Short mmCIF file of C-alpha atoms in Angstrom, two decimals:
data_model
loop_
_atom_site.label_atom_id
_atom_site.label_comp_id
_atom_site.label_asym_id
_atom_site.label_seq_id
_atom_site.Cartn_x
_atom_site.Cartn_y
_atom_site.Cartn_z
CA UNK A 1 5.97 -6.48 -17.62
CA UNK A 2 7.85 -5.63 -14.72
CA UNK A 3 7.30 -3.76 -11.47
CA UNK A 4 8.49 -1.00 -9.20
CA UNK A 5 10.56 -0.58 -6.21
CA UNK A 6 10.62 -1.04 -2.68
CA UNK A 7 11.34 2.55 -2.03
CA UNK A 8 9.74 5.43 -3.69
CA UNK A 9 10.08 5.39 -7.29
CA UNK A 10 7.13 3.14 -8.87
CA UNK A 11 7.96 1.15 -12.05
CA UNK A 12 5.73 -0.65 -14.23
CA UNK A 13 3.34 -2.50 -12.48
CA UNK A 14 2.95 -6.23 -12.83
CA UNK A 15 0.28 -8.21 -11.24
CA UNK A 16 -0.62 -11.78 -11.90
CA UNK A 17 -4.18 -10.77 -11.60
CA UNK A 18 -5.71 -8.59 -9.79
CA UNK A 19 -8.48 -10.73 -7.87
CA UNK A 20 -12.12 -9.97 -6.74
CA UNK A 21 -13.51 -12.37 -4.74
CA UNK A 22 -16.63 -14.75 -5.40
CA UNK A 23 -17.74 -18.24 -5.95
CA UNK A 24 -16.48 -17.93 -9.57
CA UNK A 25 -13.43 -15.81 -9.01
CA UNK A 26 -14.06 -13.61 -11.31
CA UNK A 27 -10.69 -11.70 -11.48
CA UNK A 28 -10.11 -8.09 -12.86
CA UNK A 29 -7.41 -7.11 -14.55
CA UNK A 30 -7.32 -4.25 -16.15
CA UNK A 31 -5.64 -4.20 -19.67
CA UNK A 32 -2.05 -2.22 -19.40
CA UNK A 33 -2.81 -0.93 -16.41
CA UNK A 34 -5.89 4.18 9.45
CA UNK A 35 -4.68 5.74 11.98
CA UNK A 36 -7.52 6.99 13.90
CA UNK A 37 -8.26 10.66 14.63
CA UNK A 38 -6.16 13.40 12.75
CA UNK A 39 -5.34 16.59 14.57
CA UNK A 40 -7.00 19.84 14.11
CA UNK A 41 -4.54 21.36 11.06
CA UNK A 42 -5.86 17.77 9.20
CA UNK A 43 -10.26 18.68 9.77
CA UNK A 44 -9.68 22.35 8.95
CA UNK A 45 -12.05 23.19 5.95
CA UNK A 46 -12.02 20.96 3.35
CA UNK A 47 -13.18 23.57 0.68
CA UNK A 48 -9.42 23.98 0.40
CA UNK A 49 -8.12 23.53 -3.37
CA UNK A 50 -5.26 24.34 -5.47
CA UNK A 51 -6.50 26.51 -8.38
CA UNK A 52 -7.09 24.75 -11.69
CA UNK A 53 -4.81 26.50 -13.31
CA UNK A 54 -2.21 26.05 -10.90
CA UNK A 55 -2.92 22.46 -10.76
CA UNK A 56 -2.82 22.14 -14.86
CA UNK A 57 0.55 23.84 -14.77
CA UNK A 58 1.81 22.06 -12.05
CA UNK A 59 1.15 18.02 -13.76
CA UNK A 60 2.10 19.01 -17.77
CA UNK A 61 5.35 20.49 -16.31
CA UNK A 62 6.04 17.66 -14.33
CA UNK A 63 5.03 15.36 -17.41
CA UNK A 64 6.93 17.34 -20.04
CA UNK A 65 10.52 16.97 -17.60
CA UNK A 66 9.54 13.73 -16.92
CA UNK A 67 12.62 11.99 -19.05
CA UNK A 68 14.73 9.78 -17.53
CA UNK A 69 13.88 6.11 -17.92
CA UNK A 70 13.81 5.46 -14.43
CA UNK A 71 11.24 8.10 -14.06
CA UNK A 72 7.67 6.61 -12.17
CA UNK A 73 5.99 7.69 -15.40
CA UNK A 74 7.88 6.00 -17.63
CA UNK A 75 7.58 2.77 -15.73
CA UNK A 76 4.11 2.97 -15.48
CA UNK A 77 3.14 4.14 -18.77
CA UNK A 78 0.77 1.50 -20.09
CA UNK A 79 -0.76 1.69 -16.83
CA UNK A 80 -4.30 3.02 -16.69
CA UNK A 81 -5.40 5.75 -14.23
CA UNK A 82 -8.16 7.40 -13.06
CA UNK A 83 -8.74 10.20 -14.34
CA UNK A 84 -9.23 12.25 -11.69
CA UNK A 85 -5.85 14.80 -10.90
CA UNK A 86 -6.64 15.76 -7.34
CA UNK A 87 -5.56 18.83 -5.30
CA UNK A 88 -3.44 17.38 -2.00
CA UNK A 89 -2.46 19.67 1.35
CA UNK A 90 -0.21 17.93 3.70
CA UNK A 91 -1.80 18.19 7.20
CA UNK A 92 0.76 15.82 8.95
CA UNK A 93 4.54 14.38 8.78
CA UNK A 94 5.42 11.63 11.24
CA UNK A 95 8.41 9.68 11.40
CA UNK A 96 8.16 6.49 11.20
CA UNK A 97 11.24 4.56 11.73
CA UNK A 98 15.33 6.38 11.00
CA UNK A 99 14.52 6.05 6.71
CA UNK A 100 10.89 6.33 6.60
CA UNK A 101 8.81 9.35 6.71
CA UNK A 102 4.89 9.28 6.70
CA UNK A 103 2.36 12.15 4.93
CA UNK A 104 -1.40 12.59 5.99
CA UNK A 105 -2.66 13.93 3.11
CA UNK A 106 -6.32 16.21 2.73
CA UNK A 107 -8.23 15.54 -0.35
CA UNK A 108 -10.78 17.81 -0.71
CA UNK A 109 -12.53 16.70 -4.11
CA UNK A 110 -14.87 14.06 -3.42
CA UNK A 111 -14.46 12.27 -6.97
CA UNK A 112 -10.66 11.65 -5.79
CA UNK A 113 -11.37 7.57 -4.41
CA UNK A 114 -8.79 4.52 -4.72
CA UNK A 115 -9.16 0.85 -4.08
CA UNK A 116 -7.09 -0.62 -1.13
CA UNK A 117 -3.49 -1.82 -2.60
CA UNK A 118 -3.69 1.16 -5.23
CA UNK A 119 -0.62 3.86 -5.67
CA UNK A 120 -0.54 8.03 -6.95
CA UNK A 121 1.65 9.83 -8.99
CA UNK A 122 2.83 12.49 -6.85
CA UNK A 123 3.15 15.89 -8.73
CA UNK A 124 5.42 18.53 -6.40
CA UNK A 125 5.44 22.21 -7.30
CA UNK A 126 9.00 22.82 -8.63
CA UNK A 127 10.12 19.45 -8.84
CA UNK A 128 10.06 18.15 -12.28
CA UNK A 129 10.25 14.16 -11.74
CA UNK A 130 6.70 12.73 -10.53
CA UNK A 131 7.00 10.16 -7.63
CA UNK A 132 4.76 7.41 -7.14
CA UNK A 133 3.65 5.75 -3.79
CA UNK A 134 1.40 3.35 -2.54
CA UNK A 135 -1.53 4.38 -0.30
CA UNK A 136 -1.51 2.91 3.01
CA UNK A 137 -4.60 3.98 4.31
CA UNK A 138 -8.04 2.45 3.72
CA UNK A 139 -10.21 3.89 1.11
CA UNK A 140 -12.98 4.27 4.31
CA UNK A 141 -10.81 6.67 5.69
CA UNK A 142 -10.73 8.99 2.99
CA UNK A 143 -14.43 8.97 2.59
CA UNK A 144 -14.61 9.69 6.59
CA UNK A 145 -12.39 12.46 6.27
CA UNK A 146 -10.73 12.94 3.41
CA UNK A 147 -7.33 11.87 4.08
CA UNK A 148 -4.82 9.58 2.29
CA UNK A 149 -1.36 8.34 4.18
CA UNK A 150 1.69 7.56 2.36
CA UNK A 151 5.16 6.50 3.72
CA UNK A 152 8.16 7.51 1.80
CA UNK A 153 11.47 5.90 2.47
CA UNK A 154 14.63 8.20 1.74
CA UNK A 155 16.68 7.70 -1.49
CA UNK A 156 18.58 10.02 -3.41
CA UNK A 157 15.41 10.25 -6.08
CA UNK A 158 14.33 13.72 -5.90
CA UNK A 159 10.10 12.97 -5.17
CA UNK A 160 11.81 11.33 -2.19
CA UNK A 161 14.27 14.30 -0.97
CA UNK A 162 11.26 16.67 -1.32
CA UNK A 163 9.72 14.57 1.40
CA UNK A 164 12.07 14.17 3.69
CA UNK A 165 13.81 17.49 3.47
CA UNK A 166 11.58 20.16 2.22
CA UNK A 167 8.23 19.01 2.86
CA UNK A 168 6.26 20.91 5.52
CA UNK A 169 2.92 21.20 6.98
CA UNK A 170 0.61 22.72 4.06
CA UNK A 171 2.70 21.80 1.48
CA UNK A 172 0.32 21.33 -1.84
CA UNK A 173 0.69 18.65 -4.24
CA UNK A 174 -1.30 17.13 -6.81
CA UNK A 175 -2.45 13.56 -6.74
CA UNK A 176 -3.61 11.11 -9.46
CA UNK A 177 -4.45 6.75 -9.00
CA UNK A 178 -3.81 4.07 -10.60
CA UNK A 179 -2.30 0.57 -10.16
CA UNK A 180 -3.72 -2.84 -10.92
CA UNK A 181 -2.57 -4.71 -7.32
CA UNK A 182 -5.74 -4.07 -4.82
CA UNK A 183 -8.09 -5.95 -3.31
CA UNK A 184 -11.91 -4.90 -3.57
CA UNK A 185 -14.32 -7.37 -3.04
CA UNK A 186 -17.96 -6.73 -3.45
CA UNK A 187 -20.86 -7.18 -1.12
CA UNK A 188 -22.16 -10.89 -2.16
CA UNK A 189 -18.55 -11.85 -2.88
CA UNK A 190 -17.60 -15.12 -1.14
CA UNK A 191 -15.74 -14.90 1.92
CA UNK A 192 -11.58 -15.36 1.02
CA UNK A 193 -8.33 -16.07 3.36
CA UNK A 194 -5.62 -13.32 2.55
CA UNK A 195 -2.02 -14.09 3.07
CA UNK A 196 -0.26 -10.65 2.31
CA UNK A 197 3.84 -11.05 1.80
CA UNK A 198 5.35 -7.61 2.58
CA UNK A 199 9.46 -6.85 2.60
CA UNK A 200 10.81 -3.56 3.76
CA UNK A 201 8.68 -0.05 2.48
CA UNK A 202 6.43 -3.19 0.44
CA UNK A 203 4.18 -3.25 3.33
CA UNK A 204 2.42 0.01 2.46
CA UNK A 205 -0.04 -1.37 -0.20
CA UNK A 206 -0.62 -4.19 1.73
CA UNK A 207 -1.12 -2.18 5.04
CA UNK A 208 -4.45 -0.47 3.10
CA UNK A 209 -5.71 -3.96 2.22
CA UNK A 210 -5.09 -5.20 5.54
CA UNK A 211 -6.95 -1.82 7.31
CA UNK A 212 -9.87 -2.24 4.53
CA UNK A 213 -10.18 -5.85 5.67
CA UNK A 214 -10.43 -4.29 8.60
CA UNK A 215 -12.79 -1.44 8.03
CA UNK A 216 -15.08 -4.49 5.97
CA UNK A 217 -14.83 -6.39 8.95
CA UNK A 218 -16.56 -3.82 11.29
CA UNK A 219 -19.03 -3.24 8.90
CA UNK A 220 -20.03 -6.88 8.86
CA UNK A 221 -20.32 -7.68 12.40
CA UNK A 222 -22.35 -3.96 12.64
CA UNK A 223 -24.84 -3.90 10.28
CA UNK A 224 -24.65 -8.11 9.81
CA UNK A 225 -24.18 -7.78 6.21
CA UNK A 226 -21.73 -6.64 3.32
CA UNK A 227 -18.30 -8.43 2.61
CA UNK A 228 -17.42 -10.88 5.20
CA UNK A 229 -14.09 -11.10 5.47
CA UNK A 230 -12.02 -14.72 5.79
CA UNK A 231 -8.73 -15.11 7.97
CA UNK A 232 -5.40 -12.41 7.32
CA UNK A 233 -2.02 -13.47 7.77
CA UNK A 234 0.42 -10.94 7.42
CA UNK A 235 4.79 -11.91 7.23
CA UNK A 236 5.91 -8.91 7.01
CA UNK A 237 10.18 -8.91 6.55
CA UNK A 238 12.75 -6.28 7.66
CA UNK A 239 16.50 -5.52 8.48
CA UNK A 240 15.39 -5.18 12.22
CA UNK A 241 12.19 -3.93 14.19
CA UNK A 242 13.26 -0.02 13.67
CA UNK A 243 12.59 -0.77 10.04
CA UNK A 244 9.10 -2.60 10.81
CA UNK A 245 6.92 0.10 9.70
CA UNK A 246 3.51 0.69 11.31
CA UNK A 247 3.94 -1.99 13.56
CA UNK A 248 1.54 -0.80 16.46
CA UNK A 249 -1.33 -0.12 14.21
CA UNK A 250 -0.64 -3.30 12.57
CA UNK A 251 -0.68 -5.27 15.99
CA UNK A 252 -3.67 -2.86 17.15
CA UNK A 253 -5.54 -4.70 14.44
CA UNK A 254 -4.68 -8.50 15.83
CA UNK A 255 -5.38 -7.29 19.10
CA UNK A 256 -8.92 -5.90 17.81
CA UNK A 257 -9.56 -9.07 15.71
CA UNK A 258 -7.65 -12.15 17.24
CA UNK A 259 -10.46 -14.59 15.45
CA UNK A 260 -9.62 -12.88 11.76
CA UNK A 261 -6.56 -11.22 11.74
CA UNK A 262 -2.98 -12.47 12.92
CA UNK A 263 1.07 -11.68 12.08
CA UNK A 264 4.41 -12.36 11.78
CA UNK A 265 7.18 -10.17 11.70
CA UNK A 266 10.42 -11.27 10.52
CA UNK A 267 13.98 -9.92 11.26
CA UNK A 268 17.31 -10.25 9.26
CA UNK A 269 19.89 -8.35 10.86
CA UNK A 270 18.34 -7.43 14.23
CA UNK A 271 21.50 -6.41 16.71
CA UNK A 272 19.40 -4.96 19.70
CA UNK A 273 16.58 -6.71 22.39
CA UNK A 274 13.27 -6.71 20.96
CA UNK A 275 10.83 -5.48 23.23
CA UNK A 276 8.47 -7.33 25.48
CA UNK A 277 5.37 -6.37 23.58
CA UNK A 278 6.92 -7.34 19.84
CA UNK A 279 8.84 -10.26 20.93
CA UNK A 280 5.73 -12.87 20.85
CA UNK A 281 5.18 -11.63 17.51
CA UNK A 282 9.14 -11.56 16.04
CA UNK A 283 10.70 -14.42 14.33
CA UNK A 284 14.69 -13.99 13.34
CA UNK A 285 15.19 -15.00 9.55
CA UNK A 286 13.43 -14.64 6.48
CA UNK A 287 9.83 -15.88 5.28
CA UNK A 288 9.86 -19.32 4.38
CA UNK A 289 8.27 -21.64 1.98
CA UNK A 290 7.32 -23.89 5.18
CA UNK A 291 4.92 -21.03 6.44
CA UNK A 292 3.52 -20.28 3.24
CA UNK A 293 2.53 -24.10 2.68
CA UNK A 294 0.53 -24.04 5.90
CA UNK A 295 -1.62 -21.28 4.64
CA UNK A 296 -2.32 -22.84 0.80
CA UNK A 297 -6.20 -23.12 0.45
CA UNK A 298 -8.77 -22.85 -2.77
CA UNK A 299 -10.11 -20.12 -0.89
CA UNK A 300 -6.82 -17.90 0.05
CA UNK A 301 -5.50 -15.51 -2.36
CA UNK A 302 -1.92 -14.70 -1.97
CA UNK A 303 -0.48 -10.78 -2.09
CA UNK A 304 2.92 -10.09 -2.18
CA UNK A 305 4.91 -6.96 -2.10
CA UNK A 306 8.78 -6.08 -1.64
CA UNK A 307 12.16 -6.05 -3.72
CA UNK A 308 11.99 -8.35 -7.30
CA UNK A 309 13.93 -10.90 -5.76
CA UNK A 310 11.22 -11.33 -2.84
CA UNK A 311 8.48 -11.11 -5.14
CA UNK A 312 9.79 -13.60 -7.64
CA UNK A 313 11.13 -15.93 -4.85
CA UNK A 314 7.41 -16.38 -3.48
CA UNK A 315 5.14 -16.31 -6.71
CA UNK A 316 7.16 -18.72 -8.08
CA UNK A 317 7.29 -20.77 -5.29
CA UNK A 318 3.45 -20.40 -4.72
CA UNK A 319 2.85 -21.62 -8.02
CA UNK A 320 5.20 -24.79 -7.27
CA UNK A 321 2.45 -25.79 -4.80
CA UNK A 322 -0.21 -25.43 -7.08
CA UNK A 323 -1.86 -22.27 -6.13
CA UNK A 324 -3.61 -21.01 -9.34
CA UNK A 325 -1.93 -18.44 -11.19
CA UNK A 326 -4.65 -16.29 -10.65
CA UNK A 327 -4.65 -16.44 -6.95
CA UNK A 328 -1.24 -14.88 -6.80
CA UNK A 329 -1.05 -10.85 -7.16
CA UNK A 330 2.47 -9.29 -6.44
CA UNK A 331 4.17 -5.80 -6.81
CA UNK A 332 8.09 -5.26 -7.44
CA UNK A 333 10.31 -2.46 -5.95
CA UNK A 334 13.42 -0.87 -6.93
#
């Protein structure tokens, strides 16, 4: 099976396994398969809902014109889903570097939930081709305040030119999950080292699981019990730091969590200074094998996220060095 892009339109998924963490390692994989405040437009009333009809209309049309073979729902068409099709009003656009435009989303139904790592088919009112995109938010956030965050790079595919050119401030969309690359470990789950691999828009899927790491982390040290959370390493790869998405929150995080959480950004074709405050934190060149050897454990699992040749580069080389097939969970772009 094969996977989806690094931009916006989601192929079949492929994941090695999709782990949960515990003594055993009991892994699920199921068969075919935050910022901080929001403004006031994003905690208006969240009785707000498209009507059902409306919202019936709205995903069979976009399923019926659904054809082309590239088409997100094509891709992922043995790929289970949760049932729930959720009403969606955009409550905030943000760019957030020149290709890449972020939506905060409000999800009013409360059965609407995701795991961290997990995408949506994205069902727009007069467009007939359903995107898909990875949720980079943490599911917490969403059940503090209803609100889901996606970043959309711009291609020519027409989910993407409805967010970057039409798209405004209330626009209404419908929403539906599914994906089998997330991390969700349970309470008595053993404590496990993540080493998340992101390249270009890959990040955003591994951006939830690094904020839910986050979120389980608080929790933890809080109420002094729940999932405690092992070490994060994050190599995260772009073109140059305008392309490093989210890369305040992300260093936020280290800076919040120096014992737990730490990162490495990588540039390929950087052609300006890097600033004072990313500089510690850049390195010029790709990922390499040598880092990812440092961080092989029995207790790390291994995520990784960007364009096919990225993501078979790395699984393949992980499983070289003897890291168990089902420690290894990847998504492909294109």
């Amino acid at each position: 099976m094969k996977h989806r892009h690094g931009h916006p339109v989601r192929t079949a998924s492929v994941c090695l396994a999709a782990p949960r963490q515990g003594s055993t390692m009991a892994h699920v994989l199921i068969p075919g398969l935050s910022r901080g405040s929001v403004g006031a437009i994003c905690t208006q009333a969240a009785s707000w809902a498209l009507p059902a009809r409306t919202l019936r209309s709205l995903t069979l049309a976009s399923v019926m014109k659904s054809r082309r073979k590239t088409d997100h729902l094509e891709r992922t068409a043995t790929v289970l889903r949760r049932e729930v099709m959720a009403a969606a009003k955009v409550c905030e656009i943000t760019h957030e570097s020149p290709s890449v435009k972020s939506l905060r989303l409000l999800v009013a139904d409360k059965d609407f939930s995701f795991k961290a790592g997990q995408w949506v088919d994205f069902f727009i009112p007069g467009v007939s081709v359903v995107g898909g995109f990875s949720i980079c938010s943490s599911p917490q956030r969403l059940e503090r305040e209803r609100i889901i965050e996606l970043a959309v790079k711009y291609t020519d595919h027409p989910p993407a030119v409805w967010v970057h050119n039409k798209c405004t401030i209330d626009s209404e969309v419908a929403l539906r999950v599914g994906g089998e690359f997330f991390f969700d470990p349970q309470p008595t789950d053993a404590p496990r080292n993540l080493v998340l691999i992101a390249g270009g828009v890959g990040i955003n899927p591994l951006l939830s699981i690094l904020r839910h790491s986050a979120d389980l982390h608080r929790d933890h040290a809080e109420k002094r019990r729940g999932y405690e959370i092992g070490t994060i390493k994050l190599f995260y790869s772009a073109k140059d730091t305008s392309e490093l998405l989210f890369k305040k929150d992300i260093l936020d995080l280290v800076h919040e969590f120096p014992e737990k959480i730490a990162c490495s950004f990588h540039v390929t074709k950087q052609t300006t200074q890097i600033s004072s405050e990313l500089k510690p934190y850049v390195t010029d060149g790709r990922i390499t094998e040598k880092e990812m050897r440092e961080h092989i454990s029995a207790e790390t699992l291994f995520y990784v996220c960007g364009p096919p040749p990225m993501t078979d580069f790395f699984s393949k080389h992980l499983e070289s060095s003897h890291v168990p097939k089902e420690h290894i969970c990847f998504e492909k772009w294109w």
